[in-house]
Amino acid sequence: MKKIIGFTAGAFDMFHVGHLNLLKNARARCDYLIAGVNTDDLIAAYKNKHAIVSLEERMQIVGAVKYVDEVIAVDTLDKEVIWEKKKFDIVFIGDDWKGSERWNETEQVMKEHNVEVVYLPYTVGTTSTVLREKLLML
């Protein structure tokens, strides 16, 4: 029986329960989970923010999570580029992205490679942005 390979990616800055839930829920739907950690340059380009925790440390933290089988640095939002290197069967993303232009396009491209896009429940309440705001208030 073929092993199902899953992929998800994120900044994973200031690791919190929302990150853990994403990885846990993704791993429950595949046999092998690859977690991409976005590089500092990528975060700056698409979020217009700078990571608090270094890429190396974020990769160590994500790699230590028991649900993750492999961790890679990711320097593109283009899932097809990553798929060319890792040949995953499923890509996981939070359901807060469902219906967005970027993910509608991603769904179409991934379909061409027989890759399923699965939207997982977004954890409401805890985000890196909320944590940043709370730190600024201290």
Tab-separated table of C-alpha atoms in Angstrom:
chain	number	residue	atom	x	y	z
A	1	MET	CA	0.000	0.000	0.000
A	2	LYS	CA	1.315	3.444	-0.968
A	3	LYS	CA	2.393	5.735	1.833
A	4	ILE	CA	0.426	9.029	1.744
A	5	ILE	CA	2.770	12.016	1.947
A	6	GLY	CA	1.384	15.279	3.273
A	7	PHE	CA	2.805	18.788	3.167
A	8	THR	CA	2.058	21.986	5.022
A	9	ALA	CA	4.008	25.184	5.436
A	10	GLY	CA	4.017	28.313	7.523
A	11	ALA	CA	6.141	30.889	9.237
A	12	PHE	CA	5.785	29.022	12.552
A	13	ASP	CA	7.040	32.149	14.310
A	14	MET	CA	6.469	32.190	18.062
A	15	PHE	CA	5.174	28.606	17.947
A	16	HIS	CA	1.718	28.322	19.530
A	17	VAL	CA	-1.262	25.971	19.847
A	18	GLY	CA	-2.631	26.962	16.417
A	19	HIS	CA	0.603	25.708	14.843
A	20	LEU	CA	0.424	22.522	16.894
A	21	ASN	CA	-3.207	21.924	15.870
A	22	LEU	CA	-2.335	22.374	12.184
A	23	LEU	CA	0.487	19.828	12.383
A	24	LYS	CA	-1.528	17.373	14.491
A	25	ASN	CA	-4.575	17.528	12.203
A	26	ALA	CA	-2.425	17.236	9.083
A	27	ARG	CA	-0.508	14.214	10.377
A	28	ALA	CA	-3.787	12.476	11.237
A	29	ARG	CA	-4.624	12.526	7.497
A	30	CYS	CA	-1.355	11.202	6.076
A	31	ASP	CA	1.381	8.652	6.756
A	32	TYR	CA	4.328	11.024	6.452
A	33	LEU	CA	4.202	14.778	7.062
A	34	ILE	CA	6.631	17.280	5.606
A	35	ALA	CA	6.496	20.694	7.267
A	36	GLY	CA	7.880	23.654	5.380
A	37	VAL	CA	9.172	26.565	7.425
A	38	ASN	CA	9.050	29.830	5.520
A	39	THR	CA	12.339	31.688	5.203
A	40	ASP	CA	12.758	35.181	6.622
A	41	ASP	CA	12.820	36.679	3.122
A	42	LEU	CA	9.573	34.933	2.182
A	43	ILE	CA	7.834	36.119	5.366
A	44	ALA	CA	8.973	39.683	4.702
A	45	ALA	CA	7.760	39.482	1.097
A	46	TYR	CA	4.221	38.194	1.692
A	47	LYS	CA	3.441	39.278	5.257
A	48	ASN	CA	5.485	42.469	5.317
A	49	LYS	CA	6.725	41.364	8.760
A	50	HIS	CA	9.954	40.058	10.187
A	51	ALA	CA	10.137	36.797	12.089
A	52	ILE	CA	10.942	37.097	15.780
A	53	VAL	CA	12.519	33.629	15.972
A	54	SER	CA	15.334	32.728	13.565
A	55	LEU	CA	14.709	30.307	10.697
A	56	GLU	CA	17.125	27.780	12.194
A	57	GLU	CA	15.345	27.828	15.553
A	58	ARG	CA	11.885	27.656	13.954
A	59	MET	CA	13.026	24.618	11.955
A	60	GLN	CA	14.353	22.970	15.127
A	61	ILE	CA	11.084	23.596	16.978
A	62	VAL	CA	8.870	22.318	14.146
A	63	GLY	CA	11.168	19.348	13.585
A	64	ALA	CA	10.867	18.370	17.254
A	65	VAL	CA	7.076	18.095	17.050
A	66	LYS	CA	6.107	14.420	17.063
A	67	TYR	CA	3.645	14.842	14.191
A	68	VAL	CA	6.348	16.044	11.787
A	69	ASP	CA	8.442	13.507	9.893
A	70	GLU	CA	10.549	15.973	7.890
A	71	VAL	CA	11.152	19.711	8.022
A	72	ILE	CA	12.378	21.855	5.134
A	73	ALA	CA	13.047	25.546	4.582
A	74	VAL	CA	10.610	27.054	2.081
A	75	ASP	CA	11.411	30.155	0.024
A	76	THR	CA	8.313	30.222	-2.208
A	77	LEU	CA	4.534	30.250	-1.838
A	78	ASP	CA	4.281	28.260	-5.085
A	79	LYS	CA	3.272	24.759	-3.987
A	80	GLU	CA	4.029	23.353	-7.452
A	81	VAL	CA	7.707	24.306	-7.052
A	82	ILE	CA	7.799	22.475	-3.724
A	83	TRP	CA	5.867	19.511	-5.158
A	84	GLU	CA	8.492	19.158	-7.898
A	85	LYS	CA	11.034	18.482	-5.130
A	86	LYS	CA	8.952	16.515	-2.608
A	87	LYS	CA	6.101	14.832	-4.581
A	88	PHE	CA	3.519	15.019	-1.784
A	89	ASP	CA	-0.015	13.650	-2.192
A	90	ILE	CA	-1.892	16.137	-0.007
A	91	VAL	CA	-1.261	19.760	0.870
A	92	PHE	CA	-2.784	21.115	4.081
A	93	ILE	CA	-3.728	24.715	4.812
A	94	GLY	CA	-5.907	26.465	7.382
A	95	ASP	CA	-9.526	26.938	6.374
A	96	ASP	CA	-9.143	30.693	6.788
A	97	TRP	CA	-7.543	30.579	3.289
A	98	LYS	CA	-10.449	28.702	1.663
A	99	GLY	CA	-11.913	30.630	-1.260
A	100	SER	CA	-8.974	33.028	-1.541
A	101	GLU	CA	-7.689	33.772	-5.022
A	102	ARG	CA	-4.260	32.328	-4.234
A	103	TRP	CA	-5.636	29.041	-2.922
A	104	ASN	CA	-8.258	28.714	-5.667
A	105	GLU	CA	-5.350	28.872	-8.126
A	106	THR	CA	-3.300	26.469	-6.004
A	107	GLU	CA	-6.180	23.968	-6.014
A	108	GLN	CA	-6.271	24.023	-9.824
A	109	VAL	CA	-2.503	23.551	-10.170
A	110	MET	CA	-2.383	20.790	-7.560
A	111	LYS	CA	-5.287	18.970	-9.248
A	112	GLU	CA	-3.092	18.662	-12.366
A	113	HIS	CA	-0.629	16.666	-10.227
A	114	ASN	CA	-3.363	14.627	-8.473
A	115	VAL	CA	-2.596	16.408	-5.213
A	116	GLU	CA	-5.511	16.965	-2.865
A	117	VAL	CA	-5.846	20.319	-1.074
A	118	VAL	CA	-7.261	19.855	2.420
A	119	TYR	CA	-8.438	22.818	4.484
A	120	LEU	CA	-8.014	22.221	8.203
A	121	PRO	CA	-9.841	24.090	10.967
A	122	TYR	CA	-8.170	27.375	11.825
A	123	THR	CA	-7.538	27.770	15.561
A	124	VAL	CA	-9.318	30.954	16.563
A	125	GLY	CA	-7.843	33.162	19.245
A	126	THR	CA	-4.128	32.465	19.227
A	127	THR	CA	-1.986	33.802	16.409
A	128	SER	CA	1.546	35.096	16.162
A	129	THR	CA	0.053	38.544	15.501
A	130	VAL	CA	-1.935	38.401	18.756
A	131	LEU	CA	1.185	37.274	20.626
A	132	ARG	CA	3.178	40.172	19.127
A	133	GLU	CA	0.506	42.643	20.239
A	134	LYS	CA	0.451	41.228	23.771
A	135	LEU	CA	4.241	41.467	23.996
A	136	LEU	CA	4.136	45.103	22.927
A	137	MET	CA	1.706	45.867	25.750
A	138	LEU	CA	4.089	44.520	28.426
